[in-house]
Amino acid sequence: MINILVTPSKEEDGILQEVVDFLSSRTQCQVTHLTSSPQALKFPGLEIHLNEQTVYRDGVLVPMTYHEFFTLAYLASHPGWVFSKEQIYEAVWKEAGGNCEGAVTNIISQLRHKLNPDNPKEGYIRTVVNSGYRFEGEP
């Protein structure tokens, strides 16, 4: 495993973050420090506070388990990107293999119900048939 220490300028941050995300998802490369990372991800009706590991839906705290929070944070950090169950499992559980199908499916279901209890299938997380899941910035 390779560890990288990164301290980008504000201009370099956007491009660098895309490179870091790409490398992290496809290699054994791990970023240990990225000083200009956002403290919170904000979407209409949803705030994800990364340092505090908290989620607010319409200003109300939504309790989350470890795997729920980090699955949501992983997907929301890349809005519009499609991730397979295997990619999500490896990123959140930090291991390859295992029961990724059942584990990820269960966590996605729990997140959908917590974030949009009235209509879970129409929330922030969408299924991409035969591919995986995608986070959309608006439910």
Short mmCIF file of N, CA, C and O in Angstrom, two decimals:
data_model
loop_
_atom_site.label_atom_id
_atom_site.label_comp_id
_atom_site.label_asym_id
_atom_site.label_seq_id
_atom_site.Cartn_x
_atom_site.Cartn_y
_atom_site.Cartn_z
N MET A 1 0.84 -1.17 0.00
CA MET A 1 0.00 0.00 0.00
C MET A 1 0.89 1.23 0.00
O MET A 1 1.88 1.30 0.71
N ILE A 2 0.50 2.24 -0.75
CA ILE A 2 1.21 3.51 -0.83
C ILE A 2 0.39 4.56 -0.12
O ILE A 2 -0.80 4.69 -0.36
N ASN A 3 1.01 5.33 0.75
CA ASN A 3 0.35 6.45 1.39
C ASN A 3 0.85 7.74 0.76
O ASN A 3 2.03 7.88 0.52
N ILE A 4 -0.06 8.67 0.52
CA ILE A 4 0.29 9.94 -0.10
C ILE A 4 -0.15 11.07 0.81
O ILE A 4 -1.27 11.08 1.29
N LEU A 5 0.73 12.04 1.01
CA LEU A 5 0.40 13.24 1.76
C LEU A 5 0.19 14.35 0.75
O LEU A 5 1.06 14.64 -0.05
N VAL A 6 -1.00 14.96 0.75
CA VAL A 6 -1.35 15.97 -0.25
C VAL A 6 -1.80 17.25 0.44
O VAL A 6 -2.63 17.21 1.33
N THR A 7 -1.24 18.38 -0.01
CA THR A 7 -1.66 19.68 0.48
C THR A 7 -1.82 20.60 -0.73
O THR A 7 -0.91 21.33 -1.10
N PRO A 8 -2.96 20.54 -1.41
CA PRO A 8 -3.15 21.31 -2.64
C PRO A 8 -3.54 22.77 -2.36
O PRO A 8 -4.03 23.10 -1.30
N SER A 9 -3.30 23.59 -3.38
CA SER A 9 -3.82 24.96 -3.32
C SER A 9 -5.30 24.90 -3.67
O SER A 9 -5.80 23.88 -4.14
N LYS A 10 -6.01 26.01 -3.46
CA LYS A 10 -7.45 26.01 -3.76
C LYS A 10 -7.71 25.77 -5.24
O LYS A 10 -8.69 25.13 -5.60
N GLU A 11 -6.84 26.28 -6.12
CA GLU A 11 -7.05 26.09 -7.56
C GLU A 11 -6.88 24.63 -7.96
O GLU A 11 -7.55 24.13 -8.83
N GLU A 12 -5.94 23.94 -7.31
CA GLU A 12 -5.64 22.56 -7.66
C GLU A 12 -6.61 21.57 -7.04
O GLU A 12 -6.67 20.42 -7.45
N ASP A 13 -7.36 22.00 -6.04
CA ASP A 13 -8.17 21.09 -5.23
C ASP A 13 -9.16 20.26 -6.04
O ASP A 13 -9.25 19.06 -5.87
N GLY A 14 -9.94 20.88 -6.92
CA GLY A 14 -10.96 20.16 -7.67
C GLY A 14 -10.38 19.07 -8.56
O GLY A 14 -10.83 17.93 -8.55
N ILE A 15 -9.36 19.43 -9.32
CA ILE A 15 -8.72 18.46 -10.21
C ILE A 15 -8.03 17.38 -9.40
O ILE A 15 -8.15 16.19 -9.70
N LEU A 16 -7.32 17.79 -8.36
CA LEU A 16 -6.61 16.84 -7.52
C LEU A 16 -7.57 15.85 -6.87
O LEU A 16 -7.29 14.67 -6.78
N GLN A 17 -8.71 16.33 -6.41
CA GLN A 17 -9.68 15.45 -5.77
C GLN A 17 -10.17 14.38 -6.74
O GLN A 17 -10.31 13.22 -6.36
N GLU A 18 -10.38 14.73 -8.00
CA GLU A 18 -10.80 13.74 -8.99
C GLU A 18 -9.72 12.69 -9.19
O GLU A 18 -10.01 11.50 -9.28
N VAL A 19 -8.47 13.12 -9.25
CA VAL A 19 -7.36 12.18 -9.41
C VAL A 19 -7.25 11.27 -8.19
O VAL A 19 -7.09 10.06 -8.30
N VAL A 20 -7.35 11.86 -7.00
CA VAL A 20 -7.28 11.09 -5.76
C VAL A 20 -8.39 10.06 -5.70
O VAL A 20 -8.17 8.90 -5.37
N ASP A 21 -9.61 10.47 -6.03
CA ASP A 21 -10.75 9.54 -6.02
C ASP A 21 -10.53 8.40 -6.99
O ASP A 21 -10.81 7.25 -6.69
N PHE A 22 -10.04 8.73 -8.17
CA PHE A 22 -9.79 7.71 -9.19
C PHE A 22 -8.74 6.72 -8.69
O PHE A 22 -8.94 5.50 -8.74
N LEU A 23 -7.63 7.23 -8.20
CA LEU A 23 -6.56 6.36 -7.72
C LEU A 23 -7.01 5.51 -6.54
O LEU A 23 -6.71 4.33 -6.46
N SER A 24 -7.72 6.13 -5.62
CA SER A 24 -8.17 5.41 -4.43
C SER A 24 -9.12 4.28 -4.77
O SER A 24 -9.11 3.24 -4.14
N SER A 25 -9.95 4.48 -5.78
CA SER A 25 -10.93 3.46 -6.12
C SER A 25 -10.35 2.33 -6.97
O SER A 25 -10.91 1.25 -7.02
N ARG A 26 -9.20 2.55 -7.58
CA ARG A 26 -8.68 1.55 -8.51
C ARG A 26 -7.31 0.99 -8.14
O ARG A 26 -6.80 0.12 -8.82
N THR A 27 -6.70 1.48 -7.09
CA THR A 27 -5.37 1.02 -6.72
C THR A 27 -5.28 0.82 -5.21
O THR A 27 -6.24 1.03 -4.49
N GLN A 28 -4.10 0.46 -4.76
CA GLN A 28 -3.85 0.32 -3.32
C GLN A 28 -3.35 1.63 -2.74
O GLN A 28 -2.75 1.67 -1.69
N CYS A 29 -3.59 2.73 -3.43
CA CYS A 29 -3.14 4.05 -3.01
C CYS A 29 -4.13 4.62 -2.00
O CYS A 29 -5.33 4.53 -2.18
N GLN A 30 -3.62 5.19 -0.92
CA GLN A 30 -4.49 5.76 0.10
C GLN A 30 -4.01 7.17 0.42
O GLN A 30 -2.85 7.39 0.72
N VAL A 31 -4.92 8.13 0.37
CA VAL A 31 -4.60 9.50 0.72
C VAL A 31 -4.77 9.66 2.22
O VAL A 31 -5.82 9.36 2.77
N THR A 32 -3.71 10.11 2.89
CA THR A 32 -3.78 10.22 4.34
C THR A 32 -4.08 11.63 4.81
O THR A 32 -4.48 11.82 5.95
N HIS A 33 -3.91 12.64 3.95
CA HIS A 33 -4.16 14.00 4.39
C HIS A 33 -4.47 14.87 3.18
O HIS A 33 -3.67 14.97 2.27
N LEU A 34 -5.61 15.47 3.17
CA LEU A 34 -6.01 16.39 2.10
C LEU A 34 -6.59 17.60 2.79
O LEU A 34 -7.74 17.60 3.21
N THR A 35 -5.79 18.64 2.96
CA THR A 35 -6.15 19.74 3.84
C THR A 35 -7.35 20.55 3.38
O THR A 35 -8.04 21.12 4.20
N SER A 36 -7.60 20.63 2.09
CA SER A 36 -8.69 21.49 1.66
C SER A 36 -9.96 20.71 1.35
O SER A 36 -10.81 21.18 0.62
N SER A 37 -10.09 19.53 1.90
CA SER A 37 -11.32 18.75 1.71
C SER A 37 -12.49 19.46 2.37
O SER A 37 -12.32 20.12 3.39
N PRO A 38 -13.68 19.29 1.83
CA PRO A 38 -14.83 19.95 2.45
C PRO A 38 -15.14 19.36 3.82
O PRO A 38 -14.90 18.19 4.07
N GLN A 39 -15.66 20.20 4.70
CA GLN A 39 -16.06 19.76 6.03
C GLN A 39 -17.46 19.17 6.01
O GLN A 39 -17.82 18.40 6.88
N ALA A 40 -18.26 19.58 5.02
CA ALA A 40 -19.64 19.10 4.91
C ALA A 40 -20.03 19.03 3.44
O ALA A 40 -19.56 19.82 2.63
N LEU A 41 -20.86 18.06 3.13
CA LEU A 41 -21.44 17.95 1.79
C LEU A 41 -22.87 18.42 1.91
O LEU A 41 -23.62 17.93 2.76
N LYS A 42 -23.25 19.39 1.09
CA LYS A 42 -24.58 19.98 1.20
C LYS A 42 -25.34 19.82 -0.10
O LYS A 42 -24.85 20.12 -1.18
N PHE A 43 -26.58 19.33 0.06
CA PHE A 43 -27.50 19.12 -1.04
C PHE A 43 -28.86 19.63 -0.61
O PHE A 43 -29.09 19.82 0.59
N PRO A 44 -29.78 19.85 -1.53
CA PRO A 44 -31.12 20.31 -1.13
C PRO A 44 -31.74 19.37 -0.10
O PRO A 44 -31.96 18.19 -0.36
N GLY A 45 -31.97 19.90 1.10
CA GLY A 45 -32.59 19.12 2.17
C GLY A 45 -31.68 18.16 2.90
O GLY A 45 -32.12 17.43 3.78
N LEU A 46 -30.38 18.13 2.54
CA LEU A 46 -29.48 17.15 3.14
C LEU A 46 -28.11 17.77 3.40
O LEU A 46 -27.55 18.44 2.53
N GLU A 47 -27.60 17.56 4.61
CA GLU A 47 -26.25 17.97 4.95
C GLU A 47 -25.52 16.79 5.58
O GLU A 47 -26.05 16.15 6.50
N ILE A 48 -24.32 16.52 5.09
CA ILE A 48 -23.49 15.44 5.62
C ILE A 48 -22.24 16.08 6.19
O ILE A 48 -21.42 16.62 5.45
N HIS A 49 -22.12 16.06 7.51
CA HIS A 49 -20.97 16.65 8.19
C HIS A 49 -19.92 15.57 8.38
O HIS A 49 -20.09 14.68 9.22
N LEU A 50 -18.85 15.66 7.59
CA LEU A 50 -17.87 14.60 7.53
C LEU A 50 -17.07 14.44 8.83
O LEU A 50 -16.89 13.32 9.30
N ASN A 51 -16.59 15.53 9.39
CA ASN A 51 -15.78 15.42 10.61
C ASN A 51 -16.59 14.94 11.80
O ASN A 51 -16.09 14.19 12.63
N GLU A 52 -17.82 15.38 11.90
CA GLU A 52 -18.68 14.98 13.02
C GLU A 52 -19.39 13.65 12.77
O GLU A 52 -20.00 13.09 13.66
N GLN A 53 -19.34 13.18 11.52
CA GLN A 53 -20.02 11.96 11.10
C GLN A 53 -21.50 12.01 11.45
O GLN A 53 -22.08 11.10 12.04
N THR A 54 -22.12 13.14 11.06
CA THR A 54 -23.55 13.32 11.28
C THR A 54 -24.23 13.69 9.98
O THR A 54 -23.61 14.24 9.06
N VAL A 55 -25.52 13.39 9.92
CA VAL A 55 -26.33 13.67 8.75
C VAL A 55 -27.60 14.38 9.20
O VAL A 55 -28.23 13.98 10.18
N TYR A 56 -27.95 15.46 8.49
CA TYR A 56 -29.17 16.21 8.79
C TYR A 56 -30.06 16.22 7.55
O TYR A 56 -29.61 16.56 6.46
N ARG A 57 -31.31 15.83 7.72
CA ARG A 57 -32.32 15.87 6.66
C ARG A 57 -33.30 16.95 7.05
O ARG A 57 -33.95 16.86 8.09
N ASP A 58 -33.39 18.00 6.24
CA ASP A 58 -34.25 19.15 6.53
C ASP A 58 -34.00 19.69 7.94
O ASP A 58 -34.93 20.03 8.67
N GLY A 59 -32.73 19.74 8.34
CA GLY A 59 -32.34 20.30 9.63
C GLY A 59 -32.49 19.36 10.81
O GLY A 59 -32.16 19.72 11.93
N VAL A 60 -32.98 18.15 10.58
CA VAL A 60 -33.19 17.18 11.66
C VAL A 60 -32.11 16.11 11.59
O VAL A 60 -31.86 15.53 10.52
N LEU A 61 -31.47 15.84 12.73
CA LEU A 61 -30.43 14.83 12.80
C LEU A 61 -31.00 13.45 12.45
O LEU A 61 -32.04 13.04 12.97
N VAL A 62 -30.32 12.75 11.56
CA VAL A 62 -30.71 11.39 11.17
C VAL A 62 -29.66 10.44 11.75
O VAL A 62 -28.51 10.46 11.32
N PRO A 63 -30.04 9.63 12.74
CA PRO A 63 -29.06 8.70 13.32
C PRO A 63 -28.59 7.68 12.28
O PRO A 63 -29.40 7.17 11.50
N MET A 64 -27.30 7.43 12.28
CA MET A 64 -26.73 6.49 11.31
C MET A 64 -25.73 5.57 11.99
O MET A 64 -25.01 5.98 12.89
N THR A 65 -25.66 4.35 11.49
CA THR A 65 -24.62 3.43 11.91
C THR A 65 -23.34 3.80 11.16
O THR A 65 -23.35 4.59 10.21
N TYR A 66 -22.24 3.20 11.58
CA TYR A 66 -20.95 3.42 10.92
C TYR A 66 -21.05 3.16 9.42
O TYR A 66 -20.67 3.99 8.60
N HIS A 67 -21.54 1.98 9.04
CA HIS A 67 -21.60 1.61 7.62
C HIS A 67 -22.59 2.47 6.84
O HIS A 67 -22.36 2.79 5.67
N GLU A 68 -23.69 2.84 7.46
CA GLU A 68 -24.64 3.73 6.78
C GLU A 68 -23.99 5.08 6.49
O GLU A 68 -24.06 5.57 5.36
N PHE A 69 -23.35 5.66 7.51
CA PHE A 69 -22.75 6.98 7.31
C PHE A 69 -21.69 6.94 6.22
O PHE A 69 -21.68 7.77 5.32
N PHE A 70 -20.77 5.99 6.30
CA PHE A 70 -19.67 5.99 5.35
C PHE A 70 -20.10 5.56 3.94
O PHE A 70 -19.49 5.99 2.96
N THR A 71 -21.14 4.77 3.83
CA THR A 71 -21.69 4.47 2.50
C THR A 71 -22.28 5.73 1.90
O THR A 71 -22.02 6.07 0.73
N LEU A 72 -23.08 6.45 2.68
CA LEU A 72 -23.67 7.70 2.20
C LEU A 72 -22.59 8.72 1.85
O LEU A 72 -22.64 9.35 0.79
N ALA A 73 -21.61 8.88 2.72
CA ALA A 73 -20.54 9.84 2.46
C ALA A 73 -19.76 9.48 1.20
O ALA A 73 -19.42 10.36 0.40
N TYR A 74 -19.50 8.20 1.00
CA TYR A 74 -18.78 7.75 -0.20
C TYR A 74 -19.57 8.08 -1.46
O TYR A 74 -19.03 8.66 -2.41
N LEU A 75 -20.84 7.74 -1.48
CA LEU A 75 -21.66 8.02 -2.66
C LEU A 75 -21.85 9.52 -2.87
O LEU A 75 -21.72 10.01 -3.99
N ALA A 76 -22.13 10.26 -1.80
CA ALA A 76 -22.39 11.69 -1.91
C ALA A 76 -21.13 12.48 -2.28
O ALA A 76 -21.23 13.59 -2.81
N SER A 77 -19.97 11.92 -2.01
CA SER A 77 -18.72 12.59 -2.40
C SER A 77 -18.51 12.56 -3.90
O SER A 77 -17.65 13.27 -4.43
N HIS A 78 -19.29 11.74 -4.59
CA HIS A 78 -19.16 11.59 -6.04
C HIS A 78 -20.55 11.62 -6.69
O HIS A 78 -20.97 10.63 -7.29
N PRO A 79 -21.28 12.72 -6.58
CA PRO A 79 -22.64 12.75 -7.13
C PRO A 79 -22.64 12.43 -8.63
O PRO A 79 -21.79 12.93 -9.37
N GLY A 80 -23.58 11.59 -9.00
CA GLY A 80 -23.71 11.22 -10.41
C GLY A 80 -22.89 10.03 -10.83
O GLY A 80 -23.13 9.43 -11.86
N TRP A 81 -21.89 9.65 -10.04
CA TRP A 81 -21.06 8.50 -10.38
C TRP A 81 -21.80 7.22 -10.01
O TRP A 81 -22.51 7.17 -9.01
N VAL A 82 -21.60 6.18 -10.79
CA VAL A 82 -22.22 4.88 -10.51
C VAL A 82 -21.15 3.97 -9.91
O VAL A 82 -20.06 3.83 -10.46
N PHE A 83 -21.49 3.39 -8.76
CA PHE A 83 -20.58 2.47 -8.08
C PHE A 83 -21.23 1.11 -7.94
O PHE A 83 -22.41 1.01 -7.58
N SER A 84 -20.47 0.06 -8.21
CA SER A 84 -20.96 -1.29 -8.04
C SER A 84 -21.00 -1.62 -6.55
O SER A 84 -20.38 -0.94 -5.72
N LYS A 85 -21.71 -2.68 -6.21
CA LYS A 85 -21.76 -3.12 -4.82
C LYS A 85 -20.35 -3.47 -4.33
O LYS A 85 -20.01 -3.19 -3.18
N GLU A 86 -19.55 -4.06 -5.20
CA GLU A 86 -18.19 -4.43 -4.83
C GLU A 86 -17.35 -3.19 -4.51
O GLU A 86 -16.59 -3.18 -3.53
N GLN A 87 -17.47 -2.14 -5.32
CA GLN A 87 -16.72 -0.92 -5.08
C GLN A 87 -17.13 -0.27 -3.75
O GLN A 87 -16.27 0.18 -2.99
N ILE A 88 -18.42 -0.24 -3.50
CA ILE A 88 -18.91 0.34 -2.25
C ILE A 88 -18.41 -0.48 -1.06
O ILE A 88 -17.91 0.06 -0.08
N TYR A 89 -18.50 -1.78 -1.17
CA TYR A 89 -18.07 -2.67 -0.09
C TYR A 89 -16.59 -2.47 0.22
O TYR A 89 -16.19 -2.31 1.38
N GLU A 90 -15.76 -2.45 -0.81
CA GLU A 90 -14.33 -2.28 -0.60
C GLU A 90 -13.99 -0.92 -0.01
O GLU A 90 -13.10 -0.80 0.83
N ALA A 91 -14.72 0.12 -0.41
CA ALA A 91 -14.45 1.47 0.09
C ALA A 91 -14.91 1.65 1.54
O ALA A 91 -14.23 2.31 2.32
N VAL A 92 -16.03 1.05 1.90
CA VAL A 92 -16.60 1.27 3.24
C VAL A 92 -16.15 0.22 4.24
O VAL A 92 -15.76 0.55 5.36
N TRP A 93 -16.16 -1.02 3.85
CA TRP A 93 -15.77 -2.09 4.77
C TRP A 93 -14.26 -2.28 4.80
O TRP A 93 -13.74 -2.98 5.64
N LYS A 94 -13.56 -1.69 3.84
CA LYS A 94 -12.09 -1.73 3.75
C LYS A 94 -11.55 -3.15 3.57
O LYS A 94 -10.50 -3.49 4.08
N GLU A 95 -12.31 -3.95 2.84
CA GLU A 95 -11.84 -5.30 2.54
C GLU A 95 -12.48 -5.76 1.24
O GLU A 95 -13.53 -5.28 0.84
N ALA A 96 -11.81 -6.68 0.58
CA ALA A 96 -12.34 -7.23 -0.65
C ALA A 96 -13.11 -8.50 -0.34
O ALA A 96 -12.89 -9.14 0.68
N GLY A 97 -14.01 -8.86 -1.25
CA GLY A 97 -14.76 -10.10 -1.07
C GLY A 97 -15.84 -9.98 -0.02
O GLY A 97 -16.46 -8.94 0.12
N GLY A 98 -16.02 -11.05 0.72
CA GLY A 98 -17.04 -11.04 1.76
C GLY A 98 -18.43 -11.08 1.14
O GLY A 98 -18.61 -11.31 -0.05
N ASN A 99 -19.43 -10.84 1.94
CA ASN A 99 -20.81 -10.84 1.47
C ASN A 99 -21.19 -9.43 1.04
O ASN A 99 -22.05 -8.80 1.64
N CYS A 100 -20.54 -8.95 -0.02
CA CYS A 100 -20.78 -7.56 -0.43
C CYS A 100 -22.20 -7.38 -0.97
O CYS A 100 -22.81 -6.34 -0.74
N GLU A 101 -22.75 -8.37 -1.64
CA GLU A 101 -24.10 -8.23 -2.20
C GLU A 101 -25.11 -7.91 -1.11
O GLU A 101 -25.81 -6.92 -1.16
N GLY A 102 -25.20 -8.79 -0.12
CA GLY A 102 -26.18 -8.62 0.94
C GLY A 102 -25.91 -7.43 1.83
O GLY A 102 -26.82 -6.69 2.20
N ALA A 103 -24.64 -7.22 2.16
CA ALA A 103 -24.28 -6.13 3.06
C ALA A 103 -24.61 -4.77 2.45
O ALA A 103 -25.24 -3.92 3.08
N VAL A 104 -24.20 -4.55 1.21
CA VAL A 104 -24.44 -3.26 0.56
C VAL A 104 -25.93 -3.07 0.28
O VAL A 104 -26.46 -1.98 0.52
N THR A 105 -26.60 -4.08 -0.18
CA THR A 105 -28.03 -3.98 -0.44
C THR A 105 -28.79 -3.58 0.82
O THR A 105 -29.67 -2.72 0.79
N ASN A 106 -28.43 -4.19 1.94
CA ASN A 106 -29.07 -3.89 3.21
C ASN A 106 -28.81 -2.45 3.64
O ASN A 106 -29.74 -1.74 4.05
N ILE A 107 -27.58 -2.00 3.55
CA ILE A 107 -27.23 -0.63 3.96
C ILE A 107 -27.93 0.38 3.06
O ILE A 107 -28.46 1.39 3.55
N ILE A 108 -27.97 0.14 1.77
CA ILE A 108 -28.65 1.06 0.84
C ILE A 108 -30.14 1.14 1.19
O ILE A 108 -30.72 2.23 1.22
N SER A 109 -30.75 0.01 1.48
CA SER A 109 -32.16 0.00 1.87
C SER A 109 -32.39 0.82 3.14
O SER A 109 -33.34 1.61 3.23
N GLN A 110 -31.53 0.63 4.13
CA GLN A 110 -31.65 1.37 5.39
C GLN A 110 -31.49 2.87 5.15
O GLN A 110 -32.23 3.69 5.71
N LEU A 111 -30.51 3.24 4.32
CA LEU A 111 -30.29 4.67 4.02
C LEU A 111 -31.50 5.27 3.32
O LEU A 111 -31.92 6.38 3.66
N ARG A 112 -32.05 4.56 2.37
CA ARG A 112 -33.21 5.08 1.64
C ARG A 112 -34.38 5.34 2.59
O ARG A 112 -35.06 6.36 2.49
N HIS A 113 -34.61 4.43 3.50
CA HIS A 113 -35.71 4.60 4.45
C HIS A 113 -35.45 5.73 5.44
O HIS A 113 -36.38 6.43 5.84
N LYS A 114 -34.21 5.92 5.82
CA LYS A 114 -33.89 6.99 6.76
C LYS A 114 -33.93 8.36 6.09
O LYS A 114 -34.35 9.34 6.70
N LEU A 115 -33.48 8.45 4.84
CA LEU A 115 -33.40 9.74 4.16
C LEU A 115 -34.72 10.17 3.51
O LEU A 115 -34.96 11.36 3.35
N ASN A 116 -35.54 9.22 3.13
CA ASN A 116 -36.80 9.55 2.48
C ASN A 116 -37.85 8.50 2.87
O ASN A 116 -38.25 7.67 2.05
N PRO A 117 -38.30 8.53 4.12
CA PRO A 117 -39.18 7.47 4.61
C PRO A 117 -40.52 7.36 3.87
O PRO A 117 -41.08 6.28 3.79
N ASP A 118 -41.02 8.45 3.33
CA ASP A 118 -42.31 8.40 2.63
C ASP A 118 -42.22 7.70 1.28
O ASP A 118 -43.19 7.09 0.83
N ASN A 119 -41.08 7.79 0.63
CA ASN A 119 -40.91 7.19 -0.68
C ASN A 119 -39.43 6.84 -0.89
O ASN A 119 -38.73 7.53 -1.63
N PRO A 120 -38.95 5.77 -0.24
CA PRO A 120 -37.52 5.45 -0.26
C PRO A 120 -36.91 5.29 -1.66
O PRO A 120 -35.77 5.67 -1.87
N LYS A 121 -37.65 4.76 -2.60
CA LYS A 121 -37.10 4.53 -3.95
C LYS A 121 -36.89 5.82 -4.73
O LYS A 121 -36.22 5.84 -5.74
N GLU A 122 -37.49 6.91 -4.29
CA GLU A 122 -37.36 8.18 -5.00
C GLU A 122 -36.45 9.16 -4.28
O GLU A 122 -36.54 10.36 -4.48
N GLY A 123 -35.55 8.67 -3.45
CA GLY A 123 -34.68 9.53 -2.67
C GLY A 123 -33.37 9.86 -3.37
O GLY A 123 -33.27 9.86 -4.59
N TYR A 124 -32.37 10.12 -2.57
CA TYR A 124 -31.07 10.54 -3.06
C TYR A 124 -30.29 9.43 -3.74
O TYR A 124 -29.45 9.68 -4.59
N ILE A 125 -30.51 8.20 -3.33
CA ILE A 125 -29.74 7.07 -3.86
C ILE A 125 -30.59 6.32 -4.87
O ILE A 125 -31.68 5.85 -4.56
N ARG A 126 -30.06 6.21 -6.08
CA ARG A 126 -30.79 5.56 -7.16
C ARG A 126 -30.08 4.28 -7.59
O ARG A 126 -28.85 4.21 -7.59
N THR A 127 -30.86 3.29 -7.96
CA THR A 127 -30.32 2.06 -8.50
C THR A 127 -30.09 2.23 -9.99
O THR A 127 -30.94 2.75 -10.71
N VAL A 128 -28.93 1.80 -10.46
CA VAL A 128 -28.63 1.76 -11.88
C VAL A 128 -28.62 0.27 -12.24
O VAL A 128 -27.71 -0.47 -11.82
N VAL A 129 -29.63 -0.17 -12.96
CA VAL A 129 -29.83 -1.59 -13.23
C VAL A 129 -28.58 -2.22 -13.84
O VAL A 129 -27.97 -1.66 -14.75
N ASN A 130 -28.20 -3.35 -13.29
CA ASN A 130 -27.04 -4.14 -13.71
C ASN A 130 -25.71 -3.41 -13.53
O ASN A 130 -24.70 -3.83 -14.10
N SER A 131 -25.69 -2.32 -12.76
CA SER A 131 -24.44 -1.59 -12.54
C SER A 131 -24.16 -1.32 -11.07
O SER A 131 -23.06 -1.53 -10.60
N GLY A 132 -25.14 -0.78 -10.35
CA GLY A 132 -24.90 -0.45 -8.96
C GLY A 132 -25.79 0.68 -8.48
O GLY A 132 -26.99 0.71 -8.77
N TYR A 133 -25.18 1.65 -7.80
CA TYR A 133 -25.93 2.75 -7.20
C TYR A 133 -25.29 4.09 -7.54
O TYR A 133 -24.08 4.18 -7.71
N ARG A 134 -26.14 5.11 -7.59
CA ARG A 134 -25.69 6.47 -7.89
C ARG A 134 -26.35 7.42 -6.90
O ARG A 134 -27.55 7.30 -6.61
N PHE A 135 -25.59 8.39 -6.40
CA PHE A 135 -26.14 9.44 -5.54
C PHE A 135 -26.53 10.61 -6.42
O PHE A 135 -25.75 11.06 -7.26
N GLU A 136 -27.75 11.11 -6.22
CA GLU A 136 -28.21 12.28 -6.93
C GLU A 136 -28.39 13.40 -5.92
O GLU A 136 -28.91 13.20 -4.83
N GLY A 137 -27.99 14.60 -6.27
CA GLY A 137 -28.00 15.73 -5.38
C GLY A 137 -29.37 16.17 -4.95
O GLY A 137 -29.53 16.91 -3.98
N GLU A 138 -30.41 15.73 -5.63
CA GLU A 138 -31.79 16.08 -5.24
C GLU A 138 -32.63 14.82 -5.22
O GLU A 138 -32.49 13.97 -6.08
N PRO A 139 -33.49 14.69 -4.22
CA PRO A 139 -34.34 13.48 -4.17
C PRO A 139 -35.39 13.49 -5.26
O PRO A 139 -35.69 14.51 -5.82
#
